[in-house]
Amino acid sequence: MTTNIFRGQTLKLTAKREGDTEIIASWDEDPEYLRNVDTDIAIPRPVEHFEGEGDPGSNSFYFRLRTIEDDRLIGFIVIHSIEWNNRAGMLAMGIGSANDRGKGYGSEALQLILRYAFHELNLSRVGLDVIEYNERGIRAYQKAGFQIEGRIRQAVHRDGKIYDRINMGILRSEWEEIFL
Protein backbone atom coordinates (compact mmCIF):
# COMPACT_ATOMS: atom_id res chain seq x y z
CA MET A 1 0.00 0.00 0.00
CA THR A 2 1.33 3.45 -0.93
CA THR A 3 1.42 6.17 1.72
CA ASN A 4 -0.32 9.43 0.83
CA ILE A 5 2.66 11.75 1.25
CA PHE A 6 0.43 14.81 1.31
CA ARG A 7 -2.01 13.72 4.03
CA GLY A 8 -1.74 13.38 7.81
CA GLN A 9 -4.35 12.79 10.51
CA THR A 10 -5.82 16.30 10.57
CA LEU A 11 -3.84 18.20 7.89
CA LYS A 12 -2.97 17.93 4.25
CA LEU A 13 -0.38 19.62 2.06
CA THR A 14 -1.94 21.25 -1.00
CA ALA A 15 -1.08 23.56 -3.86
CA LYS A 16 -2.24 27.16 -3.79
CA ARG A 17 -5.86 27.73 -4.70
CA GLU A 18 -8.00 30.63 -5.77
CA GLY A 19 -8.79 32.81 -2.76
CA ASP A 20 -5.71 31.76 -0.78
CA THR A 21 -3.86 35.02 -1.30
CA GLU A 22 -6.62 37.05 0.36
CA ILE A 23 -6.53 34.79 3.43
CA ILE A 24 -2.73 34.87 3.62
CA ALA A 25 -2.70 38.66 3.25
CA SER A 26 -5.12 38.90 6.20
CA TRP A 27 -2.62 36.99 8.38
CA ASP A 28 -0.16 39.82 7.73
CA GLU A 29 -2.39 42.06 9.85
CA ASP A 30 -1.42 40.02 12.93
CA PRO A 31 1.87 41.35 14.34
CA GLU A 32 2.51 38.14 16.32
CA TYR A 33 2.33 36.12 13.10
CA LEU A 34 4.60 38.55 11.23
CA ARG A 35 7.15 38.67 14.02
CA ASN A 36 7.37 34.89 14.34
CA VAL A 37 7.49 34.03 10.65
CA ASP A 38 10.13 36.57 9.59
CA THR A 39 12.92 38.72 10.96
CA ASP A 40 12.20 41.55 8.54
CA ILE A 41 10.25 44.67 9.43
CA ALA A 42 6.65 43.79 10.35
CA ILE A 43 4.35 45.43 7.82
CA PRO A 44 1.11 44.20 6.26
CA ARG A 45 1.62 43.43 2.57
CA PRO A 46 -1.00 43.73 -0.18
CA VAL A 47 -2.65 40.70 -1.77
CA GLU A 48 -0.53 41.16 -4.91
CA HIS A 49 2.61 40.40 -2.89
CA PHE A 50 1.43 36.80 -2.38
CA GLU A 51 0.16 36.04 -5.87
CA GLY A 52 3.43 34.52 -7.18
CA GLU A 53 4.29 32.86 -3.90
CA GLY A 54 4.39 29.11 -4.12
CA ASP A 55 4.96 28.89 -7.86
CA PRO A 56 6.98 25.76 -8.58
CA GLY A 57 10.73 26.20 -8.61
CA SER A 58 13.67 23.88 -8.69
CA ASN A 59 14.93 25.04 -5.28
CA SER A 60 11.70 25.38 -3.32
CA PHE A 61 8.62 23.28 -2.65
CA TYR A 62 5.82 25.37 -1.20
CA PHE A 63 2.62 23.93 0.24
CA ARG A 64 -0.53 25.31 1.77
CA LEU A 65 -1.69 23.66 5.00
CA ARG A 66 -5.38 22.73 5.04
CA THR A 67 -7.49 20.91 7.57
CA ILE A 68 -8.84 17.57 6.40
CA GLU A 69 -12.14 18.04 8.23
CA ASP A 70 -13.27 21.20 6.45
CA ASP A 71 -10.54 21.92 3.86
CA ARG A 72 -9.78 25.21 5.60
CA LEU A 73 -6.50 27.04 4.86
CA ILE A 74 -4.55 27.44 8.12
CA GLY A 75 -0.95 28.03 7.07
CA PHE A 76 1.96 27.34 4.78
CA ILE A 77 5.11 25.23 4.84
CA VAL A 78 8.03 25.24 2.44
CA ILE A 79 11.34 23.54 1.83
CA HIS A 80 13.49 26.20 0.16
CA SER A 81 17.09 27.07 -0.70
CA ILE A 82 17.75 23.47 -1.66
CA GLU A 83 21.32 22.61 -2.53
CA TRP A 84 20.83 19.44 -4.58
CA ASN A 85 24.53 18.57 -4.59
CA ASN A 86 24.56 18.62 -0.78
CA ARG A 87 21.08 17.09 -0.42
CA ALA A 88 20.18 19.88 2.01
CA GLY A 89 17.36 22.38 2.27
CA MET A 90 15.84 24.93 4.62
CA LEU A 91 12.36 24.91 6.13
CA ALA A 92 9.93 27.72 6.87
CA MET A 93 6.36 27.52 8.09
CA GLY A 94 3.59 29.61 9.56
CA ILE A 95 0.19 28.97 11.10
CA GLY A 96 -1.86 32.02 10.13
CA SER A 97 -4.71 32.55 12.57
CA ALA A 98 -4.05 32.81 16.30
CA ASN A 99 -7.07 30.52 16.79
CA ASP A 100 -5.22 27.71 14.97
CA ARG A 101 -1.97 27.99 16.94
CA GLY A 102 -1.25 25.67 19.85
CA LYS A 103 -3.47 22.89 18.50
CA GLY A 104 -0.75 20.57 17.19
CA TYR A 105 -1.07 21.64 13.55
CA GLY A 106 2.55 22.80 13.45
CA SER A 107 3.84 19.46 14.74
CA GLU A 108 1.79 17.52 12.21
CA ALA A 109 2.85 19.84 9.39
CA LEU A 110 6.49 19.25 10.32
CA GLN A 111 6.02 15.49 10.10
CA LEU A 112 4.40 15.79 6.68
CA ILE A 113 7.06 18.08 5.23
CA LEU A 114 9.96 16.09 6.69
CA ARG A 115 8.56 12.87 5.23
CA TYR A 116 8.29 14.69 1.90
CA ALA A 117 11.80 16.16 2.18
CA PHE A 118 13.49 12.88 3.10
CA HIS A 119 11.43 10.37 1.12
CA GLU A 120 10.34 12.32 -1.96
CA LEU A 121 13.08 14.92 -2.44
CA ASN A 122 15.72 12.51 -1.08
CA LEU A 123 17.33 15.18 1.09
CA SER A 124 19.73 14.22 3.87
CA ARG A 125 19.39 17.38 5.95
CA VAL A 126 16.78 20.04 6.67
CA GLY A 127 17.66 23.20 8.57
CA LEU A 128 15.82 26.28 9.80
CA ASP A 129 16.29 29.33 11.92
CA VAL A 130 13.92 30.65 14.55
CA ILE A 131 13.91 33.73 16.76
CA GLU A 132 14.67 32.80 20.37
CA TYR A 133 11.42 34.28 21.73
CA ASN A 134 9.35 31.89 19.56
CA GLU A 135 9.29 29.26 22.30
CA ARG A 136 6.24 27.47 20.89
CA GLY A 137 8.00 27.07 17.54
CA ILE A 138 11.22 25.86 19.15
CA ARG A 139 9.29 23.22 21.14
CA ALA A 140 7.53 22.01 17.97
CA TYR A 141 10.83 21.79 16.10
CA GLN A 142 12.47 19.87 18.94
CA LYS A 143 9.49 17.52 19.17
CA ALA A 144 9.98 16.81 15.44
CA GLY A 145 13.62 15.91 16.11
CA PHE A 146 15.39 19.15 15.22
CA GLN A 147 18.50 19.91 17.26
CA ILE A 148 19.91 23.31 18.12
CA GLU A 149 23.10 23.68 16.10
CA GLY A 150 24.04 27.26 16.91
CA ARG A 151 22.85 30.80 17.19
CA ILE A 152 23.37 34.13 15.56
CA ARG A 153 23.74 36.50 18.46
CA GLN A 154 21.80 39.75 18.71
CA ALA A 155 20.35 39.34 15.23
CA VAL A 156 16.77 40.55 15.77
CA HIS A 157 15.76 43.87 17.33
CA ARG A 158 12.15 44.07 18.53
CA ASP A 159 10.45 46.45 20.96
CA GLY A 160 13.74 47.80 22.29
CA LYS A 161 15.13 44.32 22.99
CA ILE A 162 17.67 42.22 21.13
CA TYR A 163 17.19 38.52 20.38
CA ASP A 164 19.29 35.73 18.94
CA ARG A 165 18.36 33.66 15.90
CA ILE A 166 18.65 29.98 16.70
CA ASN A 167 19.85 27.62 13.97
CA MET A 168 18.32 24.16 14.08
CA GLY A 169 18.64 21.09 11.89
CA ILE A 170 17.64 17.47 11.49
CA LEU A 171 19.29 14.69 9.53
CA ARG A 172 17.35 12.02 7.68
CA SER A 173 18.89 9.32 9.88
CA GLU A 174 17.77 11.14 13.05
CA TRP A 175 14.24 11.56 11.74
CA GLU A 176 14.02 7.90 10.74
CA GLU A 177 15.18 6.79 14.21
CA ILE A 178 12.32 8.70 15.79
CA PHE A 179 9.47 8.30 13.33
CA LEU A 180 9.99 5.10 11.32
GROMACS .gro file of C-alpha atoms in nm:
model
  180
    1MET     CA    1   0.000   0.000   0.000
    2THR     CA    2   0.133   0.345  -0.093
    3THR     CA    3   0.142   0.617   0.172
    4ASN     CA    4  -0.032   0.943   0.083
    5ILE     CA    5   0.266   1.175   0.125
    6PHE     CA    6   0.043   1.481   0.131
    7ARG     CA    7  -0.201   1.372   0.403
    8GLY     CA    8  -0.174   1.338   0.781
    9GLN     CA    9  -0.435   1.279   1.051
   10THR     CA   10  -0.582   1.630   1.057
   11LEU     CA   11  -0.384   1.820   0.789
   12LYS     CA   12  -0.297   1.793   0.425
   13LEU     CA   13  -0.038   1.962   0.206
   14THR     CA   14  -0.194   2.125  -0.100
   15ALA     CA   15  -0.108   2.356  -0.386
   16LYS     CA   16  -0.224   2.716  -0.379
   17ARG     CA   17  -0.586   2.773  -0.470
   18GLU     CA   18  -0.800   3.063  -0.577
   19GLY     CA   19  -0.879   3.281  -0.276
   20ASP     CA   20  -0.571   3.176  -0.078
   21THR     CA   21  -0.386   3.502  -0.130
   22GLU     CA   22  -0.662   3.705   0.036
   23ILE     CA   23  -0.653   3.479   0.343
   24ILE     CA   24  -0.273   3.487   0.362
   25ALA     CA   25  -0.270   3.866   0.325
   26SER     CA   26  -0.512   3.890   0.620
   27TRP     CA   27  -0.262   3.699   0.838
   28ASP     CA   28  -0.016   3.982   0.773
   29GLU     CA   29  -0.239   4.206   0.985
   30ASP     CA   30  -0.142   4.002   1.293
   31PRO     CA   31   0.187   4.135   1.434
   32GLU     CA   32   0.251   3.814   1.632
   33TYR     CA   33   0.233   3.612   1.310
   34LEU     CA   34   0.460   3.855   1.123
   35ARG     CA   35   0.715   3.867   1.402
   36ASN     CA   36   0.737   3.489   1.434
   37VAL     CA   37   0.749   3.403   1.065
   38ASP     CA   38   1.013   3.657   0.959
   39THR     CA   39   1.292   3.872   1.096
   40ASP     CA   40   1.220   4.155   0.854
   41ILE     CA   41   1.025   4.467   0.943
   42ALA     CA   42   0.665   4.379   1.035
   43ILE     CA   43   0.435   4.543   0.782
   44PRO     CA   44   0.111   4.420   0.626
   45ARG     CA   45   0.162   4.343   0.257
   46PRO     CA   46  -0.100   4.373  -0.018
   47VAL     CA   47  -0.265   4.070  -0.177
   48GLU     CA   48  -0.053   4.116  -0.491
   49HIS     CA   49   0.261   4.040  -0.289
   50PHE     CA   50   0.143   3.680  -0.238
   51GLU     CA   51   0.016   3.604  -0.587
   52GLY     CA   52   0.343   3.452  -0.718
   53GLU     CA   53   0.429   3.286  -0.390
   54GLY     CA   54   0.439   2.911  -0.412
   55ASP     CA   55   0.496   2.889  -0.786
   56PRO     CA   56   0.698   2.576  -0.858
   57GLY     CA   57   1.073   2.620  -0.861
   58SER     CA   58   1.367   2.388  -0.869
   59ASN     CA   59   1.493   2.504  -0.528
   60SER     CA   60   1.170   2.538  -0.332
   61PHE     CA   61   0.862   2.328  -0.265
   62TYR     CA   62   0.582   2.537  -0.120
   63PHE     CA   63   0.262   2.393   0.024
   64ARG     CA   64  -0.053   2.531   0.177
   65LEU     CA   65  -0.169   2.366   0.500
   66ARG     CA   66  -0.538   2.273   0.504
   67THR     CA   67  -0.749   2.091   0.757
   68ILE     CA   68  -0.884   1.757   0.640
   69GLU     CA   69  -1.214   1.804   0.823
   70ASP     CA   70  -1.327   2.120   0.645
   71ASP     CA   71  -1.054   2.192   0.386
   72ARG     CA   72  -0.978   2.521   0.560
   73LEU     CA   73  -0.650   2.704   0.486
   74ILE     CA   74  -0.455   2.744   0.812
   75GLY     CA   75  -0.095   2.803   0.707
   76PHE     CA   76   0.196   2.734   0.478
   77ILE     CA   77   0.511   2.523   0.484
   78VAL     CA   78   0.803   2.524   0.244
   79ILE     CA   79   1.134   2.354   0.183
   80HIS     CA   80   1.349   2.620   0.016
   81SER     CA   81   1.709   2.707  -0.070
   82ILE     CA   82   1.775   2.347  -0.166
   83GLU     CA   83   2.132   2.261  -0.253
   84TRP     CA   84   2.083   1.944  -0.458
   85ASN     CA   85   2.453   1.857  -0.459
   86ASN     CA   86   2.456   1.862  -0.078
   87ARG     CA   87   2.108   1.709  -0.042
   88ALA     CA   88   2.018   1.988   0.201
   89GLY     CA   89   1.736   2.238   0.227
   90MET     CA   90   1.584   2.493   0.462
   91LEU     CA   91   1.236   2.491   0.613
   92ALA     CA   92   0.993   2.772   0.687
   93MET     CA   93   0.636   2.752   0.809
   94GLY     CA   94   0.359   2.961   0.956
   95ILE     CA   95   0.019   2.897   1.110
   96GLY     CA   96  -0.186   3.202   1.013
   97SER     CA   97  -0.471   3.255   1.257
   98ALA     CA   98  -0.405   3.281   1.630
   99ASN     CA   99  -0.707   3.052   1.679
  100ASP     CA  100  -0.522   2.771   1.497
  101ARG     CA  101  -0.197   2.799   1.694
  102GLY     CA  102  -0.125   2.567   1.985
  103LYS     CA  103  -0.347   2.289   1.850
  104GLY     CA  104  -0.075   2.057   1.719
  105TYR     CA  105  -0.107   2.164   1.355
  106GLY     CA  106   0.255   2.280   1.345
  107SER     CA  107   0.384   1.946   1.474
  108GLU     CA  108   0.179   1.752   1.221
  109ALA     CA  109   0.285   1.984   0.939
  110LEU     CA  110   0.649   1.925   1.032
  111GLN     CA  111   0.602   1.549   1.010
  112LEU     CA  112   0.440   1.579   0.668
  113ILE     CA  113   0.706   1.808   0.523
  114LEU     CA  114   0.996   1.609   0.669
  115ARG     CA  115   0.856   1.287   0.523
  116TYR     CA  116   0.829   1.469   0.190
  117ALA     CA  117   1.180   1.616   0.218
  118PHE     CA  118   1.349   1.288   0.310
  119HIS     CA  119   1.143   1.037   0.112
  120GLU     CA  120   1.034   1.232  -0.196
  121LEU     CA  121   1.308   1.492  -0.244
  122ASN     CA  122   1.572   1.251  -0.108
  123LEU     CA  123   1.733   1.518   0.109
  124SER     CA  124   1.973   1.422   0.387
  125ARG     CA  125   1.939   1.738   0.595
  126VAL     CA  126   1.678   2.004   0.667
  127GLY     CA  127   1.766   2.320   0.857
  128LEU     CA  128   1.582   2.628   0.980
  129ASP     CA  129   1.629   2.933   1.192
  130VAL     CA  130   1.392   3.065   1.455
  131ILE     CA  131   1.391   3.373   1.676
  132GLU     CA  132   1.467   3.280   2.037
  133TYR     CA  133   1.142   3.428   2.173
  134ASN     CA  134   0.935   3.189   1.956
  135GLU     CA  135   0.929   2.926   2.230
  136ARG     CA  136   0.624   2.747   2.089
  137GLY     CA  137   0.800   2.707   1.754
  138ILE     CA  138   1.122   2.586   1.915
  139ARG     CA  139   0.929   2.322   2.114
  140ALA     CA  140   0.753   2.201   1.797
  141TYR     CA  141   1.083   2.179   1.610
  142GLN     CA  142   1.247   1.987   1.894
  143LYS     CA  143   0.949   1.752   1.917
  144ALA     CA  144   0.998   1.681   1.544
  145GLY     CA  145   1.362   1.591   1.611
  146PHE     CA  146   1.539   1.915   1.522
  147GLN     CA  147   1.850   1.991   1.726
  148ILE     CA  148   1.991   2.331   1.812
  149GLU     CA  149   2.310   2.368   1.610
  150GLY     CA  150   2.404   2.726   1.691
  151ARG     CA  151   2.285   3.080   1.719
  152ILE     CA  152   2.337   3.413   1.556
  153ARG     CA  153   2.374   3.650   1.846
  154GLN     CA  154   2.180   3.975   1.871
  155ALA     CA  155   2.035   3.934   1.523
  156VAL     CA  156   1.677   4.055   1.577
  157HIS     CA  157   1.576   4.387   1.733
  158ARG     CA  158   1.215   4.407   1.853
  159ASP     CA  159   1.045   4.645   2.096
  160GLY     CA  160   1.374   4.780   2.229
  161LYS     CA  161   1.513   4.432   2.299
  162ILE     CA  162   1.767   4.222   2.113
  163TYR     CA  163   1.719   3.852   2.038
  164ASP     CA  164   1.929   3.573   1.894
  165ARG     CA  165   1.836   3.366   1.590
  166ILE     CA  166   1.865   2.998   1.670
  167ASN     CA  167   1.985   2.762   1.397
  168MET     CA  168   1.832   2.416   1.408
  169GLY     CA  169   1.864   2.109   1.189
  170ILE     CA  170   1.764   1.747   1.149
  171LEU     CA  171   1.929   1.469   0.953
  172ARG     CA  172   1.735   1.202   0.768
  173SER     CA  173   1.889   0.932   0.988
  174GLU     CA  174   1.777   1.114   1.305
  175TRP     CA  175   1.424   1.156   1.174
  176GLU     CA  176   1.402   0.790   1.074
  177GLU     CA  177   1.518   0.679   1.421
  178ILE     CA  178   1.232   0.870   1.579
  179PHE     CA  179   0.947   0.830   1.333
  180LEU     CA  180   0.999   0.510   1.132
   0.00000   0.00000   0.00000
